[in-house]
Coordinates of C-alpha atoms in Angstrom, one line a residue:
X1 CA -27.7 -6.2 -7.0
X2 CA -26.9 -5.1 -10.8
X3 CA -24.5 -2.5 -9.2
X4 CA -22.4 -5.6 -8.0
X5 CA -21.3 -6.2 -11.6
X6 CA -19.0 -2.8 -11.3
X7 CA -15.4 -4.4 -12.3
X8 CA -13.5 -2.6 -9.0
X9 CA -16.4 -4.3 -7.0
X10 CA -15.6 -7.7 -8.4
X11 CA -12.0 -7.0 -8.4
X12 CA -12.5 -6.5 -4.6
X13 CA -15.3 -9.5 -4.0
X14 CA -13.1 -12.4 -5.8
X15 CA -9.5 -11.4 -4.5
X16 CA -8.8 -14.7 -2.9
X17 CA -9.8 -16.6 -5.7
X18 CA -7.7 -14.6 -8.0
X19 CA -4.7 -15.2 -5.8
X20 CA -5.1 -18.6 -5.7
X21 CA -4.8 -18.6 -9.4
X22 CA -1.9 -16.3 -9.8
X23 CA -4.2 -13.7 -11.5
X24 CA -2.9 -10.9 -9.4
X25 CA 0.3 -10.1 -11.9
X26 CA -1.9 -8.9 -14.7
X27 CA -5.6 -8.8 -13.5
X28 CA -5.9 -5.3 -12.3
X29 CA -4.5 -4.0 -15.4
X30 CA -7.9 -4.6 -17.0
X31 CA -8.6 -1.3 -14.7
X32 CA -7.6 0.2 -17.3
X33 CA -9.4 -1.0 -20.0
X34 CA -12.7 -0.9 -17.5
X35 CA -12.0 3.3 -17.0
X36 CA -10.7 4.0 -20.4
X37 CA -13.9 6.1 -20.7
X38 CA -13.2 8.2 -17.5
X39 CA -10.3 10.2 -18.9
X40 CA -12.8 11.6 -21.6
X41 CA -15.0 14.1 -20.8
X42 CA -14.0 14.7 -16.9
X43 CA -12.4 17.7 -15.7
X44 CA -9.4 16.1 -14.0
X45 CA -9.0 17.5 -10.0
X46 CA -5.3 19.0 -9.3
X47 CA -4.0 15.9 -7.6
X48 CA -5.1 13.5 -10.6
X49 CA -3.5 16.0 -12.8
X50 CA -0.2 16.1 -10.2
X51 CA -0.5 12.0 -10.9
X52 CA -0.7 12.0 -14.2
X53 CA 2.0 14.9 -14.3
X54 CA 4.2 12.5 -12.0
X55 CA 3.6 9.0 -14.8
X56 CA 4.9 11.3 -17.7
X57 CA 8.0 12.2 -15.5
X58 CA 8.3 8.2 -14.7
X59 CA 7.7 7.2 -18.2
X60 CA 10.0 9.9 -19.9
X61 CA 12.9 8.9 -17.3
X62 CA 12.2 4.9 -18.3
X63 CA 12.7 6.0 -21.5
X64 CA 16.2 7.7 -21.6
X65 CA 17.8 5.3 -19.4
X66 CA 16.6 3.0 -21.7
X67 CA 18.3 5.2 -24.9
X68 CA 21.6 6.3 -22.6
X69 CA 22.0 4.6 -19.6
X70 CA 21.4 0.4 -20.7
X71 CA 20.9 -1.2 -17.7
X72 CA 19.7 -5.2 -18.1
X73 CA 16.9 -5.1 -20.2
X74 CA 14.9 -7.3 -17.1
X75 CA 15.2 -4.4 -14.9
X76 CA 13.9 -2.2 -17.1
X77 CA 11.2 -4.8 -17.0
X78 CA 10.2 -5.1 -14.0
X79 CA 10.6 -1.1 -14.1
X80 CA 8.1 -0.9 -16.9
X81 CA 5.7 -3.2 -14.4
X82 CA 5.9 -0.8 -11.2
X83 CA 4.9 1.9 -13.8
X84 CA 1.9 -0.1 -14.7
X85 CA 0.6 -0.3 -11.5
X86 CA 0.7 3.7 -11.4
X87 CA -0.8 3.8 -14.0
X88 CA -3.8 1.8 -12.9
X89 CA -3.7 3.3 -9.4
X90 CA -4.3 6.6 -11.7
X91 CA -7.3 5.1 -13.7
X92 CA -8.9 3.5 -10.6
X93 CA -9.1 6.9 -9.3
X94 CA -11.0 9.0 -12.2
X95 CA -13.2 6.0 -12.7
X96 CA -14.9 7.7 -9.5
X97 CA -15.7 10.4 -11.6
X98 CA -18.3 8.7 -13.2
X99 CA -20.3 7.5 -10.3
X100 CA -23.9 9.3 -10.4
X101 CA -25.2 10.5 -7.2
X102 CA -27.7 7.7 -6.8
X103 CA -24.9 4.3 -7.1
X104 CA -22.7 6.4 -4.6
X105 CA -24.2 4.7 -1.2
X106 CA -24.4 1.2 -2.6
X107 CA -20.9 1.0 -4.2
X108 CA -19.9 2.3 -0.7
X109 CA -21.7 -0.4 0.7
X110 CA -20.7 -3.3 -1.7
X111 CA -17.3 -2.4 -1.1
X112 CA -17.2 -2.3 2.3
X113 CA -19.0 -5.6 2.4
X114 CA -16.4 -7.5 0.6
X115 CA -13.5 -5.8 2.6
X116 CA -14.7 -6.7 5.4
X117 CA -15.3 -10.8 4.1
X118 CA -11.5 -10.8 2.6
X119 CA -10.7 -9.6 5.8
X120 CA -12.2 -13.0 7.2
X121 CA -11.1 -15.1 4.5
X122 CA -7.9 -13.6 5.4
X123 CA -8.0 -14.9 9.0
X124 CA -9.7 -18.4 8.1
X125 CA -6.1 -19.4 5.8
X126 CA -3.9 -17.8 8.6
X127 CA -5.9 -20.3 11.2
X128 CA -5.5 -22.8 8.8
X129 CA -1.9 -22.1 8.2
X130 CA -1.5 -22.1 11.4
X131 CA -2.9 -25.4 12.6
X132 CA -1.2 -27.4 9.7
X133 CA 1.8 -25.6 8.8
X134 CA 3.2 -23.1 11.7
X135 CA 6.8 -24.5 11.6
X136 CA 6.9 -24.0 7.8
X137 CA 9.7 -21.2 7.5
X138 CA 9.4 -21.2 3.4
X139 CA 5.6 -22.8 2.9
X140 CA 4.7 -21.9 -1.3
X141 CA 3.0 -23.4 -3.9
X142 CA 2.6 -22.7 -7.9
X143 CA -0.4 -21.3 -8.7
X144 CA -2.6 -22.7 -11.5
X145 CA -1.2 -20.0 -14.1
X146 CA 2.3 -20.6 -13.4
X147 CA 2.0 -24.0 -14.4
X148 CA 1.2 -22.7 -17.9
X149 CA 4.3 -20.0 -18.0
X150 CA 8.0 -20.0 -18.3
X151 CA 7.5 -18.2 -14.4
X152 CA 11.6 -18.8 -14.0
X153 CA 12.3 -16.6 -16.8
X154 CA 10.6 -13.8 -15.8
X155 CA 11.8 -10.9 -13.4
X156 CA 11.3 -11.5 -9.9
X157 CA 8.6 -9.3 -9.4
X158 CA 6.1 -10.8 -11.7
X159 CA 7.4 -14.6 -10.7
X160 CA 6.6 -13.6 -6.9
X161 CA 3.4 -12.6 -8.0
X162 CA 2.7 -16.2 -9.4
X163 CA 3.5 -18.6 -6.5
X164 CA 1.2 -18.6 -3.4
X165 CA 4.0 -17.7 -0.5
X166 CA 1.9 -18.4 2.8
X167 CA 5.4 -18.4 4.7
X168 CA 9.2 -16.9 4.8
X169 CA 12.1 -17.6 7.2
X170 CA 13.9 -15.2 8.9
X171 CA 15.7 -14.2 11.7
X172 CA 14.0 -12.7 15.1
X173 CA 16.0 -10.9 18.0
X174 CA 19.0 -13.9 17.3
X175 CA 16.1 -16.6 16.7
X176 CA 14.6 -18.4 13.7
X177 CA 10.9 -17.4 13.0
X178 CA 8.4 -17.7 10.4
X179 CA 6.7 -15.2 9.2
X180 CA 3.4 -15.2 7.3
X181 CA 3.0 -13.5 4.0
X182 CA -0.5 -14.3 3.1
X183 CA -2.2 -12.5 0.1
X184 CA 1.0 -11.0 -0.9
X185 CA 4.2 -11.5 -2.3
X186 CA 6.1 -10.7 0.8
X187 CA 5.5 -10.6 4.6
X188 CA 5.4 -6.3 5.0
X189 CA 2.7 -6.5 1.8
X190 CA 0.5 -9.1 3.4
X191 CA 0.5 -7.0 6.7
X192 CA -0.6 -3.5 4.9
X193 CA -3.0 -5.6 3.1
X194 CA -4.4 -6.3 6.4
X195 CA -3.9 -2.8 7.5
X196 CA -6.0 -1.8 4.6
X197 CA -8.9 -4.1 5.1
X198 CA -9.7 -3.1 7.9
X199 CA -9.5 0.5 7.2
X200 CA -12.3 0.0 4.6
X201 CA -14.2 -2.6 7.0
X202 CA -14.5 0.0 9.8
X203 CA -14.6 3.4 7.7
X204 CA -18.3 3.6 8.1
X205 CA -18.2 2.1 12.2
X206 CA -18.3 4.2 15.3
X207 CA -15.0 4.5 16.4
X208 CA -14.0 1.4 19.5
X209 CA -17.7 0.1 18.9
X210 CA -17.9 -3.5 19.2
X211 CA -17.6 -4.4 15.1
X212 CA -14.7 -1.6 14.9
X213 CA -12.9 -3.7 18.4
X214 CA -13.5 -7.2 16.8
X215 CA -12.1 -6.5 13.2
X216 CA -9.2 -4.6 14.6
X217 CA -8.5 -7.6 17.0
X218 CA -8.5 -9.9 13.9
X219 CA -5.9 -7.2 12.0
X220 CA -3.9 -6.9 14.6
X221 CA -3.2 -10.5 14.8
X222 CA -2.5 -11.5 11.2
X223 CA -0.1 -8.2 10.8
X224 CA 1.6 -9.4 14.3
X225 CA 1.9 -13.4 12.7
X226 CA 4.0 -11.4 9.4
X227 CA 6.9 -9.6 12.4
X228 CA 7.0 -6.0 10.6
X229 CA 7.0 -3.6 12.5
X230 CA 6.1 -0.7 10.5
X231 CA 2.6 -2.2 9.4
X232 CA 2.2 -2.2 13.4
X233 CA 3.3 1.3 13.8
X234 CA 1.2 2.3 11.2
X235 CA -1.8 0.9 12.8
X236 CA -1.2 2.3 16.0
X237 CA -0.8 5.7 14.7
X238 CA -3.7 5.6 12.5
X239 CA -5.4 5.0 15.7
X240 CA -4.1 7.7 17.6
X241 CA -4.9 10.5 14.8
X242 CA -8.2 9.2 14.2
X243 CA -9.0 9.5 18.0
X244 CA -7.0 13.0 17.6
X245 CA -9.0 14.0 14.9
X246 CA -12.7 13.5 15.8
X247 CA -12.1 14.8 19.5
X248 CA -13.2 18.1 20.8
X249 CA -10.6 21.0 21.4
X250 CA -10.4 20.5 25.1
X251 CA -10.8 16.8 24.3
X252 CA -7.5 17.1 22.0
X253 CA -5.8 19.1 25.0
X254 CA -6.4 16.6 27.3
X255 CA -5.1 13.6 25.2
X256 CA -1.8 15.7 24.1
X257 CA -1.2 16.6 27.5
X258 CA -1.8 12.7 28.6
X259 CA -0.1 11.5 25.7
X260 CA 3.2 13.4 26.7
X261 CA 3.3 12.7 30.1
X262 CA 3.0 8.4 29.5
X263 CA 6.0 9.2 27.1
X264 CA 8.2 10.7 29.4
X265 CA 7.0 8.2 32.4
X266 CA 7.7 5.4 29.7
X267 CA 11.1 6.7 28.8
X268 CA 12.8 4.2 30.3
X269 CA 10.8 1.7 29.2
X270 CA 10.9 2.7 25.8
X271 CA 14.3 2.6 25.4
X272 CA 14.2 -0.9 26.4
X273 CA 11.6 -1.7 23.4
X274 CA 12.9 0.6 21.2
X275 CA 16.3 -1.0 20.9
X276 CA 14.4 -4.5 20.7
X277 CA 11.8 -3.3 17.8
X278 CA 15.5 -1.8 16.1
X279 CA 18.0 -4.9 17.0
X280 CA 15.4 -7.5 16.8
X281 CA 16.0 -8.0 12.7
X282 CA 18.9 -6.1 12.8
X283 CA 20.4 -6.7 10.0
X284 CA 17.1 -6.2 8.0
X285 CA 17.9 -2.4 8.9
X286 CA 21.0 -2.1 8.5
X287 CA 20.9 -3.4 4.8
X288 CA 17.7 -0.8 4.0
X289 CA 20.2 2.4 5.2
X290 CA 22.5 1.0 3.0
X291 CA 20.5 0.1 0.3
X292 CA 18.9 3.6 0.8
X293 CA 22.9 5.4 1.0
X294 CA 23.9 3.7 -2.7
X295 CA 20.9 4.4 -4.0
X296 CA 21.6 7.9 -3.4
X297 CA 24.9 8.0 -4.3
X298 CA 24.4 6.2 -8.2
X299 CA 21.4 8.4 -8.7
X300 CA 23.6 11.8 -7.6
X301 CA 26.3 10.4 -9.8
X302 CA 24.1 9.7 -12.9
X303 CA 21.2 11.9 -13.4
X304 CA 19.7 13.6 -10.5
X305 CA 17.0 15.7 -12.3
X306 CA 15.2 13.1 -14.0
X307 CA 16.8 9.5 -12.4
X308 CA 18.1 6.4 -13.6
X309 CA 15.0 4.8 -14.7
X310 CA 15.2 1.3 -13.4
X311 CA 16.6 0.0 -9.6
X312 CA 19.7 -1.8 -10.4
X313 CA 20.6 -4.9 -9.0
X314 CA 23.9 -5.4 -7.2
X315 CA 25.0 -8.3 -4.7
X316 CA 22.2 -7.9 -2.0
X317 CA 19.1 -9.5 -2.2
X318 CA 17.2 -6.4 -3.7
X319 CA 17.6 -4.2 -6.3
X320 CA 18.8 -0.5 -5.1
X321 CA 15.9 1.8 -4.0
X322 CA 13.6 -0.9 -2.6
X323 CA 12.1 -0.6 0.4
X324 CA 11.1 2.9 0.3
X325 CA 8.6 4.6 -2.0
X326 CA 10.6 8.0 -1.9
X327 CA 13.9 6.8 -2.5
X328 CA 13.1 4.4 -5.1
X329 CA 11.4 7.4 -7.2
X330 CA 14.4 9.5 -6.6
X331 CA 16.4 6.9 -7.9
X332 CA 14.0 5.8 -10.8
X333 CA 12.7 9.5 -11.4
X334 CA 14.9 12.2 -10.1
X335 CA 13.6 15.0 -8.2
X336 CA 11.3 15.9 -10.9
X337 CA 9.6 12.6 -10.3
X338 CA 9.8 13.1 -6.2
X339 CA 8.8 17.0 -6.8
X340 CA 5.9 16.2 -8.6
X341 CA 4.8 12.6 -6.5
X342 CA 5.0 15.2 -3.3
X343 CA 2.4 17.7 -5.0
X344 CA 0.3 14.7 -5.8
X345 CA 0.0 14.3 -2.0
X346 CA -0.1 17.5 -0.9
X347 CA -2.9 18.1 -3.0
X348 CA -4.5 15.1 -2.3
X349 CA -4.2 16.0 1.7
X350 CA -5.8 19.3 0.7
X351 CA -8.4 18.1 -1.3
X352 CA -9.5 15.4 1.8
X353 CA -9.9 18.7 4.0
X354 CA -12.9 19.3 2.3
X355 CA -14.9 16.7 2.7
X356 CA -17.3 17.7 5.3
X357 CA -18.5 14.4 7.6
X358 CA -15.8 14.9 10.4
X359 CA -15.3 10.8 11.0
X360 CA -15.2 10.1 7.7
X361 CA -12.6 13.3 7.2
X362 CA -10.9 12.0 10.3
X363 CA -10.1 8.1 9.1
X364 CA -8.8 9.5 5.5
X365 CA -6.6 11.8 6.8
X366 CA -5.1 9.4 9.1
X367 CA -4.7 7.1 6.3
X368 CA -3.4 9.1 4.3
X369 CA -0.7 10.6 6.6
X370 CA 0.3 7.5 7.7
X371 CA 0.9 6.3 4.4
X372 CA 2.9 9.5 2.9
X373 CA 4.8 9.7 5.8
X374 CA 5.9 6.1 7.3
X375 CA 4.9 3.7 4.3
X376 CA 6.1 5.7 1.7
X377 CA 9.2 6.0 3.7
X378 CA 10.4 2.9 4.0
X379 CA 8.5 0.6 1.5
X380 CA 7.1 0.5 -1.8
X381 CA 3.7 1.4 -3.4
X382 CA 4.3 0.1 -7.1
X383 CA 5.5 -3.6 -5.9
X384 CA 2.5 -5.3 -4.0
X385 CA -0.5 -5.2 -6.1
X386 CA -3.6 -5.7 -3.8
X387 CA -1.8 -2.6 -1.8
X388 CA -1.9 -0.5 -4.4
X389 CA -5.4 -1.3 -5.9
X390 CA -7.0 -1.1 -2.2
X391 CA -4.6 2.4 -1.3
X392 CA -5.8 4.0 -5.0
X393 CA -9.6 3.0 -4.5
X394 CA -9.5 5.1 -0.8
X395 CA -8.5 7.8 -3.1
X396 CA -11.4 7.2 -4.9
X397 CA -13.6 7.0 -1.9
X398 CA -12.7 10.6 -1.1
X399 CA -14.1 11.5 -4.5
X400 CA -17.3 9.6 -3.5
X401 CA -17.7 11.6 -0.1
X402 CA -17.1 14.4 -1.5
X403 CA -19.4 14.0 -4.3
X404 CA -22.1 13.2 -1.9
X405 CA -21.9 17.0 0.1
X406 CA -21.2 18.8 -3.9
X407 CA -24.7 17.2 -4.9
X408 CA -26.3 17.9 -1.4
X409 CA -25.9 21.3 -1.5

């Protein structure tokens, strides 16, 4: 298993140890020092050049708030940090570009492998939370690192990253709940995580077989035990376009045509759940629109073209232009940064047209539409760390599939 030595691999295999440590603040930044060789040499694809087009935009926009603006100097910390983690998300992906022909089918493999077992491991600390600490509303511990840092000095972001949260309280349709938050530094992150997992554990299944049914019974729980919604929504529409997707022409007219009449005989029904899904943590949504309307305003007030640079904090719990991937690059980037972040994905949607296996077209596509549209929309890429290093290596994967049909032919 020499192949099982590639760092990404590793980075994938020994996840739950390195969060148990409090490794995952800095660890995948040795990405970059792993792929430093990729840049050279490699003709860069248009939506790794859009990327890297986007980072310049992000950096140069850090940089003159920085020189005109002078927010606290730990915001512009922690900004410099979510600019990191594009910045590895960008060297995970042209580290693909390196992969010869012959290690394409067993990194695939290796990788789906230990997916599929943190996927487990994922479930085995949720049972065990679950037996011995379900009534827990705020259940964390230091991790081994943090007892060797000044963690309370640090921005928030980073200290997060440090303590092992297994719980938060919060408030469900007028009740007191707990919500899990396992492998993550907040309940919505631990969800996509789980989201995410088993996207790569089933990429390679039939669709509904028996493996594909029993890992997304197991996903479906632990993002259920976190209460967010949106990692539920995505899931269920991921489902629905990779059903879409691989299904014949008649096949696809049939399932609209079905698919529109249960929505208009649910109408009634929906309502009903709608406004529960809506009211049930209502005043988690009412903060985001207005987290999303000031963020707006300061940006259109200080520097629309290029941004602000940093998400300011004010009197709420976060900082403006959190909890929503768009919004918080229009505030940190201006809409240079969004412009050129929306051609990345464009042109990454474009370049996942091509690869040629139709289920395997099928299950990136839906990923990646369901990230752009809802994910992106209302949380953030560049905070939770495992997110981003799983989302950017499923970029990479589309390299690896398509790499497989360029040398085929």
């Amino acid at each position: 298993m020499k192949f099982d030595k590639h760092f990404l691999i590793r980075l994938n295999k020994f996840y739950p140890l390195i969060w148990m440590f409090g490794g995952v603040v800095f660890i995948f930044h040795a990405v970059m020092y792993s792929s430093r060789k990729s840049i050279l040499g490699n003709q860069l694809s248009t939506y790794e050049r859009s990327l890297l087009f986007f980072i310049f935009v992000y950096l140069f926009s850090i940089v003159f708030s920085f020189l005109f603006l002078q927010f606290d100097n730990e915001r512009y910390i922690g900004s410099i940090y979510n600019f990191s983690l594009w910045l590895v998300g960008f060297f995970i992906i042209v580290s693909y570009n390196n992969f010869s022909f012959e290690n394409i089918e067993e990194y695939k493999r290796l990788f789906i492998r230990y997916s599929r077992l943190n996927l487990l491991v994922f479930f085995f600390v949720y049972l065990i939370f679950l037996i011995l600490f379900s009534s827990e509303p705020n259940l964390r511990f230091n991790s081994f690192l943090s007892g060797f840092l000044p963690i309370n000095s640090l921005p928030e972001i980073i200290k997060d990253s440090m303590t092992l949260k297994l719980s938060s309280g919060d408030w469900l349709d007028g009740e007191s709940s707990v919500r899990t938050s396992i492998f993550a530094i907040y309940p919505t992150a631990s969800a996509v995580t789980a989201f995410l997992l088993f996207f790569f554990s089933t990429l390679e299944d039939r669709l509904f077989s028996k493996k594909f049914l029993f890992l997304l019974i197991l996903s479906s729980i632990l993002i259920v035990s976190t209460h967010s919604r949106m990692p539920l929504a995505m899931l269920f529409l991921y489902l629905v376009l990779v059903v879409f997707f691989e299904s014949k022409f008649v096949t696809k007219t049939i399932f609209i045509t079905l698919f529109i009449l249960m929505i208009i005989s649910a109408s009634p029904f929906l309502v009903d759940f709608m406004n529960f899904v809506v009211l049930s943590r209502e005043s988690s949504s009412s903060l985001r629109l207005l987290i999303y309307i000031l963020s707006f305003d300061l940006v259109n007030e200080l520097n629309p073209l290029f941004g602000i640079g940093v998400k300011p904090r004010t009197d709420f719990a976060v900082p403006l232009g959190s909890h929503s991937t768009w919004i918080g690059m229009y505030l940190k980037s201006g809409i240079l940064g969004v412009a050129s972040l929306l051609l990345f994905c464009c042109s990454l949607i474009y370049n996942v047209m091509k690869i040629e296996r139709k289920d395997i077209r099928s299950r990136f596509l839906s990923l990646f539409l369901v990230f752009f549209t809802l994910f992106f929309s209302l949380e953030d890429i560049d905070a939770p760390q495992f997110v981003c290093f799983l989302f950017f290596n499923a970029i990479g994967f589309t390299t690896l599939y398509k790499k497989t049909i360029d040398v085929g032919q």
